Amino acid sequence: MTTESGTTDQPTSPAGAPTLQARNSAACWTATGVSRGHEVIRRRGFLAVRGDERAGGRILIQEPDLDPGEMAEVGELVRRAAGPVIVEDPFSSTDLSHLGMRTWQMPIMLRLPGPVDAPALDVTRARRPEDLQAAERIVIEGFALDNFEPHHPGELFPPTLIEQPGVDVFVASVDGAAAGAGVSVVADGVAGHYWIATSSAFRSRGVGRAVMLGALAHLTDLPATLTASKLGRPLYESLGYTVASPSTWWASA
């Protein structure tokens, strides 16, 4: 469900985008971790979700100046993880090269409040377990989440995920068939978008655009952030997002 928009004291400018993204991503992964029954660890400089062998771990850097104790704890979380670990650093300030992790960068993009067009396809909020299962199949395929294969319904998107404050899962359909999906999270007056994916059977048919427009239709009074892939960036730019700053990602071997 989508919560009241609330307020935020973070600047909605390119300079403030890393903090906006950091906080929203932490809200997204807190909700995900809680819904999966995984441990959520909160520190001043980072938030971590300790998953199982298939889900792996996620670490969200929350401040650009981790202290030595926090750096040591991040290292231990990576080394002792049951499965693969991804670390997201919106500030691009934390060097984890000593952990033998591969790294890459993607842009944080920011959209200021404003109207959007209606989607050309049918886009609905997932309310039923079968809707969530359709969404997670699309996301697993679209993001090549091989660690979630074979598919266990409800593992990526548990039914309780959409009961978490501010979390919505959207599904776009073509002729009644689920074709695209995405997750939106509202926290502290800022919207964030995650897992925007299209089924391979429906690519190049405007499905990703429809998912985004369907989600944004309920969020036009809020600033919104996301981290864009190379392929997704042109779509987001066409929807009014602008590149704010680079985000550095790290993944365990």
C-alpha atoms as a printed R data frame, in Angstrom:
    type eleno elety resid chain resno      x       y       z
1   ATOM     1    CA   MET     A     1  0.000   0.000   0.000
2   ATOM     2    CA   THR     A     2  1.056   3.588  -0.552
3   ATOM     3    CA   THR     A     3  1.347   5.754   2.551
4   ATOM     4    CA   GLU     A     4  0.719   9.447   2.989
5   ATOM     5    CA   SER     A     5  3.364  11.477   1.185
6   ATOM     6    CA   GLY     A     6  4.771  13.050   4.347
7   ATOM     7    CA   THR     A     7  7.661  15.480   4.241
8   ATOM     8    CA   THR     A     8 11.401  15.332   3.892
9   ATOM     9    CA   ASP     A     9 14.150  17.674   4.939
10  ATOM    10    CA   GLN     A    10 16.564  16.369   2.313
11  ATOM    11    CA   PRO     A    11 17.333  18.746  -0.575
12  ATOM    12    CA   THR     A    12 15.691  17.746  -3.845
13  ATOM    13    CA   SER     A    13 18.686  18.746  -5.932
14  ATOM    14    CA   PRO     A    14 21.448  16.796  -7.671
15  ATOM    15    CA   ALA     A    15 23.715  17.405  -4.672
16  ATOM    16    CA   GLY     A    16 21.149  15.857  -2.343
17  ATOM    17    CA   ALA     A    17 20.259  12.918  -4.581
18  ATOM    18    CA   PRO     A    18 22.764  10.452  -3.053
19  ATOM    19    CA   THR     A    19 21.220  10.943   0.386
20  ATOM    20    CA   LEU     A    20 17.687  10.659  -0.986
21  ATOM    21    CA   GLN     A    21 18.587   7.439  -2.795
22  ATOM    22    CA   ALA     A    22 20.442   6.052   0.206
23  ATOM    23    CA   ARG     A    23 17.494   6.564   2.541
24  ATOM    24    CA   ASN     A    24 14.896   5.251   0.095
25  ATOM    25    CA   SER     A    25 16.940   2.202  -0.798
26  ATOM    26    CA   ALA     A    26 17.344   1.459   2.905
27  ATOM    27    CA   ALA     A    27 13.557   1.675   3.318
28  ATOM    28    CA   CYS     A    28 13.081  -0.677   0.356
29  ATOM    29    CA   TRP     A    29 15.490  -3.280   1.680
30  ATOM    30    CA   THR     A    30 14.236  -3.000   5.243
31  ATOM    31    CA   ALA     A    31 10.752  -3.812   3.970
32  ATOM    32    CA   THR     A    32 12.123  -6.635   1.823
33  ATOM    33    CA   GLY     A    33 14.181  -8.093   4.654
34  ATOM    34    CA   VAL     A    34 11.324  -7.938   7.154
35  ATOM    35    CA   SER     A    35  8.902  -9.561   4.712
36  ATOM    36    CA   ARG     A    36 11.375 -12.391   4.091
37  ATOM    37    CA   GLY     A    37 12.099 -12.893   7.781
38  ATOM    38    CA   HIS     A    38 15.758 -11.904   7.356
39  ATOM    39    CA   GLU     A    39 17.883 -10.036   9.882
40  ATOM    40    CA   VAL     A    40 18.089  -6.271   9.352
41  ATOM    41    CA   ILE     A    41 21.155  -4.553  10.842
42  ATOM    42    CA   ARG     A    42 21.087  -0.778  11.311
43  ATOM    43    CA   ARG     A    43 24.177   1.306  11.908
44  ATOM    44    CA   ARG     A    44 24.902   5.016  11.540
45  ATOM    45    CA   GLY     A    45 26.789   4.528   8.297
46  ATOM    46    CA   PHE     A    46 25.060   1.552   6.713
47  ATOM    47    CA   LEU     A    47 22.062  -0.755   6.736
48  ATOM    48    CA   ALA     A    48 22.439  -4.450   6.003
49  ATOM    49    CA   VAL     A    49 20.067  -7.330   5.337
50  ATOM    50    CA   ARG     A    50 21.449 -10.795   6.043
51  ATOM    51    CA   GLY     A    51 19.696 -13.238   3.752
52  ATOM    52    CA   ASP     A    52 20.047 -16.940   3.150
53  ATOM    53    CA   GLU     A    53 22.122 -18.783   0.546
54  ATOM    54    CA   ARG     A    54 19.707 -17.972  -2.290
55  ATOM    55    CA   ALA     A    55 18.747 -14.409  -1.380
56  ATOM    56    CA   GLY     A    56 22.230 -13.397  -0.277
57  ATOM    57    CA   GLY     A    57 22.970 -10.158   1.533
58  ATOM    58    CA   ARG     A    58 22.465  -6.484   0.789
59  ATOM    59    CA   ILE     A    59 24.389  -3.597   2.313
60  ATOM    60    CA   LEU     A    60 23.243  -0.009   1.784
61  ATOM    61    CA   ILE     A    61 25.805   2.682   2.566
62  ATOM    62    CA   GLN     A    62 24.009   5.522   4.359
63  ATOM    63    CA   GLU     A    63 26.788   8.025   4.996
64  ATOM    64    CA   PRO     A    64 29.884   9.001   2.990
65  ATOM    65    CA   ASP     A    65 32.215   8.619   5.988
66  ATOM    66    CA   LEU     A    66 32.092   5.127   7.468
67  ATOM    67    CA   ASP     A    67 34.254   4.906  10.580
68  ATOM    68    CA   PRO     A    68 36.822   2.106  11.064
69  ATOM    69    CA   GLY     A    69 34.410   0.025  13.148
70  ATOM    70    CA   GLU     A    70 31.713   0.242  10.486
71  ATOM    71    CA   MET     A    71 34.187  -0.639   7.742
72  ATOM    72    CA   ALA     A    72 35.322  -3.668   9.712
73  ATOM    73    CA   GLU     A    73 31.718  -4.783  10.245
74  ATOM    74    CA   VAL     A    74 30.916  -4.411   6.540
75  ATOM    75    CA   GLY     A    75 33.927  -6.584   5.772
76  ATOM    76    CA   GLU     A    76 32.756  -9.247   8.196
77  ATOM    77    CA   LEU     A    77 29.250  -9.210   6.759
78  ATOM    78    CA   VAL     A    78 30.657  -9.754   3.263
79  ATOM    79    CA   ARG     A    79 33.074 -12.486   4.304
80  ATOM    80    CA   ARG     A    80 30.578 -14.409   6.442
81  ATOM    81    CA   ALA     A    81 27.535 -14.112   4.179
82  ATOM    82    CA   ALA     A    82 25.600 -17.264   3.387
83  ATOM    83    CA   GLY     A    83 25.156 -16.217  -0.246
84  ATOM    84    CA   PRO     A    84 26.186 -13.472  -2.674
85  ATOM    85    CA   VAL     A    85 26.408  -9.930  -1.331
86  ATOM    86    CA   ILE     A    86 25.746  -6.624  -3.086
87  ATOM    87    CA   VAL     A    87 26.854  -3.328  -1.567
88  ATOM    88    CA   GLU     A    88 25.264  -0.137  -2.846
89  ATOM    89    CA   ASP     A    89 27.154   3.121  -2.222
90  ATOM    90    CA   PRO     A    90 25.243   6.161  -3.535
91  ATOM    91    CA   PHE     A    91 28.060   8.438  -2.339
92  ATOM    92    CA   SER     A    92 30.807   6.515  -4.200
93  ATOM    93    CA   SER     A    93 33.041   7.089  -1.194
94  ATOM    94    CA   THR     A    94 33.591   3.635   0.322
95  ATOM    95    CA   ASP     A    95 36.486   1.558  -1.022
96  ATOM    96    CA   LEU     A    96 35.838  -2.179  -0.697
97  ATOM    97    CA   SER     A    97 38.520  -3.340  -3.115
98  ATOM    98    CA   HIS     A    98 40.340  -5.138  -0.272
99  ATOM    99    CA   LEU     A    99 37.414  -7.583  -0.117
100 ATOM   100    CA   GLY     A   100 38.023  -8.849  -3.662
101 ATOM   101    CA   MET     A   101 34.640  -7.637  -4.883
102 ATOM   102    CA   ARG     A   102 33.866  -6.625  -8.450
103 ATOM   103    CA   THR     A   103 32.612  -3.089  -8.906
104 ATOM   104    CA   TRP     A   104 30.726  -0.895 -11.372
105 ATOM   105    CA   GLN     A   105 28.875   2.404 -11.434
106 ATOM   106    CA   MET     A   106 25.345   3.412 -12.398
107 ATOM   107    CA   PRO     A   107 23.793   6.878 -12.321
108 ATOM   108    CA   ILE     A   108 21.393   8.044  -9.641
109 ATOM   109    CA   MET     A   109 18.554   9.856 -11.376
110 ATOM   110    CA   LEU     A   110 16.196  12.401  -9.858
111 ATOM   111    CA   ARG     A   111 12.717  13.498 -10.937
112 ATOM   112    CA   LEU     A   112 11.024  16.531  -9.448
113 ATOM   113    CA   PRO     A   113  7.274  16.472  -8.737
114 ATOM   114    CA   GLY     A   114  5.116  16.872 -11.831
115 ATOM   115    CA   PRO     A   115  2.331  15.282 -13.865
116 ATOM   116    CA   VAL     A   116  2.763  12.256 -16.104
117 ATOM   117    CA   ASP     A   117  0.828  10.788 -19.007
118 ATOM   118    CA   ALA     A   118 -1.536   7.891 -18.491
119 ATOM   119    CA   PRO     A   119  0.032   4.500 -19.318
120 ATOM   120    CA   ALA     A   120 -0.928   3.008 -22.687
121 ATOM   121    CA   LEU     A   121 -1.274  -0.446 -21.101
122 ATOM   122    CA   ASP     A   122 -3.224  -1.778 -18.155
123 ATOM   123    CA   VAL     A   123 -1.154  -1.305 -14.971
124 ATOM   124    CA   THR     A   124 -2.416  -2.518 -11.613
125 ATOM   125    CA   ARG     A   125 -1.131  -2.840  -8.072
126 ATOM   126    CA   ALA     A   126 -0.421  -6.436  -7.093
127 ATOM   127    CA   ARG     A   127 -2.986  -7.465  -4.479
128 ATOM   128    CA   ARG     A   128 -3.153 -11.247  -4.797
129 ATOM   129    CA   PRO     A   129 -0.446 -13.884  -4.330
130 ATOM   130    CA   GLU     A   130 -0.735 -14.803  -8.027
131 ATOM   131    CA   ASP     A   131 -0.062 -11.177  -9.000
132 ATOM   132    CA   LEU     A   132  3.086 -11.126  -6.875
133 ATOM   133    CA   GLN     A   133  4.179 -14.447  -8.337
134 ATOM   134    CA   ALA     A   134  3.766 -13.097 -11.854
135 ATOM   135    CA   ALA     A   135  5.776 -10.007 -10.908
136 ATOM   136    CA   GLU     A   136  8.595 -11.985  -9.339
137 ATOM   137    CA   ARG     A   137  8.874 -14.299 -12.352
138 ATOM   138    CA   ILE     A   138  9.256 -11.257 -14.601
139 ATOM   139    CA   VAL     A   139 11.875  -9.691 -12.312
140 ATOM   140    CA   ILE     A   140 13.838 -12.925 -11.922
141 ATOM   141    CA   GLU     A   141 13.997 -13.257 -15.709
142 ATOM   142    CA   GLY     A   142 14.612  -9.583 -16.420
143 ATOM   143    CA   PHE     A   143 17.452  -9.213 -13.925
144 ATOM   144    CA   ALA     A   144 18.868 -12.717 -14.492
145 ATOM   145    CA   LEU     A   145 18.513 -13.564 -10.789
146 ATOM   146    CA   ASP     A   146 19.809 -17.078 -11.271
147 ATOM   147    CA   ASN     A   147 20.158 -17.588  -7.509
148 ATOM   148    CA   PHE     A   148 16.333 -17.575  -7.355
149 ATOM   149    CA   GLU     A   149 16.078 -20.464  -9.827
150 ATOM   150    CA   PRO     A   150 14.319 -22.804  -9.668
151 ATOM   151    CA   HIS     A   151 11.475 -20.462  -8.861
152 ATOM   152    CA   HIS     A   152  9.969 -20.743  -5.370
153 ATOM   153    CA   PRO     A   153  6.763 -18.669  -5.329
154 ATOM   154    CA   GLY     A   154  6.860 -15.934  -2.715
155 ATOM   155    CA   GLU     A   155 10.610 -16.110  -2.135
156 ATOM   156    CA   LEU     A   156 11.580 -12.908  -3.972
157 ATOM   157    CA   PHE     A   157  8.328 -11.049  -3.257
158 ATOM   158    CA   PRO     A   158  6.657 -12.571  -0.186
159 ATOM   159    CA   PRO     A   159  2.921 -11.872   0.246
160 ATOM   160    CA   THR     A   160  3.718  -9.671   3.252
161 ATOM   161    CA   LEU     A   161  5.911  -7.362   1.126
162 ATOM   162    CA   ILE     A   162  2.912  -5.308  -0.003
163 ATOM   163    CA   GLU     A   163  1.813  -5.007   3.630
164 ATOM   164    CA   GLN     A   164  4.975  -3.053   4.440
165 ATOM   165    CA   PRO     A   165  4.482   0.732   4.764
166 ATOM   166    CA   GLY     A   166  4.974   2.598   1.494
167 ATOM   167    CA   VAL     A   167  5.594  -0.465  -0.689
168 ATOM   168    CA   ASP     A   168  3.699  -1.163  -3.906
169 ATOM   169    CA   VAL     A   169  4.310  -3.784  -6.609
170 ATOM   170    CA   PHE     A   170  2.942  -2.913 -10.056
171 ATOM   171    CA   VAL     A   171  2.165  -5.267 -12.931
172 ATOM   172    CA   ALA     A   172  1.600  -4.189 -16.554
173 ATOM   173    CA   SER     A   173 -0.470  -6.456 -18.785
174 ATOM   174    CA   VAL     A   174 -0.749  -6.989 -22.531
175 ATOM   175    CA   ASP     A   175 -3.955  -8.668 -23.651
176 ATOM   176    CA   GLY     A   176 -4.463  -9.978 -20.120
177 ATOM   177    CA   ALA     A   177 -0.978 -11.459 -19.781
178 ATOM   178    CA   ALA     A   178  1.503 -10.129 -17.202
179 ATOM   179    CA   ALA     A   179  4.223  -8.430 -19.234
180 ATOM   180    CA   GLY     A   180  6.137  -6.106 -16.908
181 ATOM   181    CA   ALA     A   181  6.610  -5.350 -13.245
182 ATOM   182    CA   GLY     A   182  8.230  -2.978 -10.811
183 ATOM   183    CA   VAL     A   183  8.379  -1.934  -7.173
184 ATOM   184    CA   SER     A   184  7.829   1.555  -5.789
185 ATOM   185    CA   VAL     A   185  8.675   2.662  -2.261
186 ATOM   186    CA   VAL     A   186  7.595   5.881  -0.547
187 ATOM   187    CA   ALA     A   187  9.537   6.925   2.554
188 ATOM   188    CA   ASP     A   188 10.007  10.341   4.149
189 ATOM   189    CA   GLY     A   189  8.232  12.095   1.315
190 ATOM   190    CA   VAL     A   190 10.433  10.621  -1.437
191 ATOM   191    CA   ALA     A   191  9.530   7.911  -3.957
192 ATOM   192    CA   GLY     A   192 11.952   5.309  -5.252
193 ATOM   193    CA   HIS     A   193 11.631   2.742  -8.044
194 ATOM   194    CA   TYR     A   194 13.175  -0.725  -8.117
195 ATOM   195    CA   TRP     A   195 13.143  -3.938 -10.164
196 ATOM   196    CA   ILE     A   196 11.589  -2.377 -13.288
197 ATOM   197    CA   ALA     A   197 11.531  -5.316 -15.700
198 ATOM   198    CA   THR     A   198  9.823  -6.565 -18.847
199 ATOM   199    CA   SER     A   199  9.202 -10.165 -19.830
200 ATOM   200    CA   SER     A   200 11.289 -11.184 -22.849
201 ATOM   201    CA   ALA     A   201  8.071 -12.101 -24.677
202 ATOM   202    CA   PHE     A   202  6.886  -8.478 -24.563
203 ATOM   203    CA   ARG     A   203  9.985  -6.378 -25.103
204 ATOM   204    CA   SER     A   204  9.938  -3.303 -27.360
205 ATOM   205    CA   ARG     A   205  6.221  -2.831 -26.764
206 ATOM   206    CA   GLY     A   206  6.324   0.022 -24.258
207 ATOM   207    CA   VAL     A   207  5.888  -2.204 -21.225
208 ATOM   208    CA   GLY     A   208  8.632  -0.632 -19.108
209 ATOM   209    CA   ARG     A   209  7.238   2.831 -19.828
210 ATOM   210    CA   ALA     A   210  3.775   1.656 -18.814
211 ATOM   211    CA   VAL     A   211  5.053   0.254 -15.505
212 ATOM   212    CA   MET     A   212  6.794   3.540 -14.693
213 ATOM   213    CA   LEU     A   213  3.827   5.688 -15.703
214 ATOM   214    CA   GLY     A   214  1.456   3.515 -13.698
215 ATOM   215    CA   ALA     A   215  3.625   3.877 -10.612
216 ATOM   216    CA   LEU     A   216  4.295   7.595 -11.087
217 ATOM   217    CA   ALA     A   217  0.590   8.353 -11.513
218 ATOM   218    CA   HIS     A   218  0.210   7.999  -7.736
219 ATOM   219    CA   LEU     A   219  3.382   9.912  -6.904
220 ATOM   220    CA   THR     A   220  3.204  13.107  -8.966
221 ATOM   221    CA   ASP     A   221  3.466  15.305  -5.863
222 ATOM   222    CA   LEU     A   222  6.729  13.705  -4.713
223 ATOM   223    CA   PRO     A   223 10.354  13.836  -5.830
224 ATOM   224    CA   ALA     A   224 11.487  10.437  -7.094
225 ATOM   225    CA   THR     A   225 14.845   8.720  -7.390
226 ATOM   226    CA   LEU     A   226 16.184   5.568  -8.973
227 ATOM   227    CA   THR     A   227 19.454   4.001 -10.035
228 ATOM   228    CA   ALA     A   228 19.492   3.429 -13.782
229 ATOM   229    CA   SER     A   229 21.042   0.739 -15.903
230 ATOM   230    CA   LYS     A   230 22.539   1.717 -19.249
231 ATOM   231    CA   LEU     A   231 19.528   0.288 -21.071
232 ATOM   232    CA   GLY     A   232 16.992   1.918 -18.762
233 ATOM   233    CA   ARG     A   233 18.461   5.416 -18.723
234 ATOM   234    CA   PRO     A   234 16.864   6.672 -21.991
235 ATOM   235    CA   LEU     A   235 13.418   5.633 -20.756
236 ATOM   236    CA   TYR     A   236 13.854   7.429 -17.452
237 ATOM   237    CA   GLU     A   237 15.168  10.557 -19.146
238 ATOM   238    CA   SER     A   238 12.063  10.609 -21.337
239 ATOM   239    CA   LEU     A   239  9.971  10.581 -18.158
240 ATOM   240    CA   GLY     A   240 11.677  13.637 -16.702
241 ATOM   241    CA   TYR     A   241 14.504  12.055 -14.707
242 ATOM   242    CA   THR     A   242 17.920  13.699 -14.845
243 ATOM   243    CA   VAL     A   243 21.296  12.256 -13.917
244 ATOM   244    CA   ALA     A   244 22.388  13.538 -10.513
245 ATOM   245    CA   SER     A   245 25.508  11.583  -9.523
246 ATOM   246    CA   PRO     A   246 27.207   8.201  -9.901
247 ATOM   247    CA   SER     A   247 26.451   5.350  -7.506
248 ATOM   248    CA   THR     A   248 29.103   2.693  -6.951
249 ATOM   249    CA   TRP     A   249 28.067  -0.931  -6.573
250 ATOM   250    CA   TRP     A   250 30.129  -3.821  -5.282
251 ATOM   251    CA   ALA     A   251 29.375  -7.540  -5.578
252 ATOM   252    CA   SER     A   252 31.040 -10.522  -3.952
253 ATOM   253    CA   ALA     A   253 32.731 -12.996  -6.250
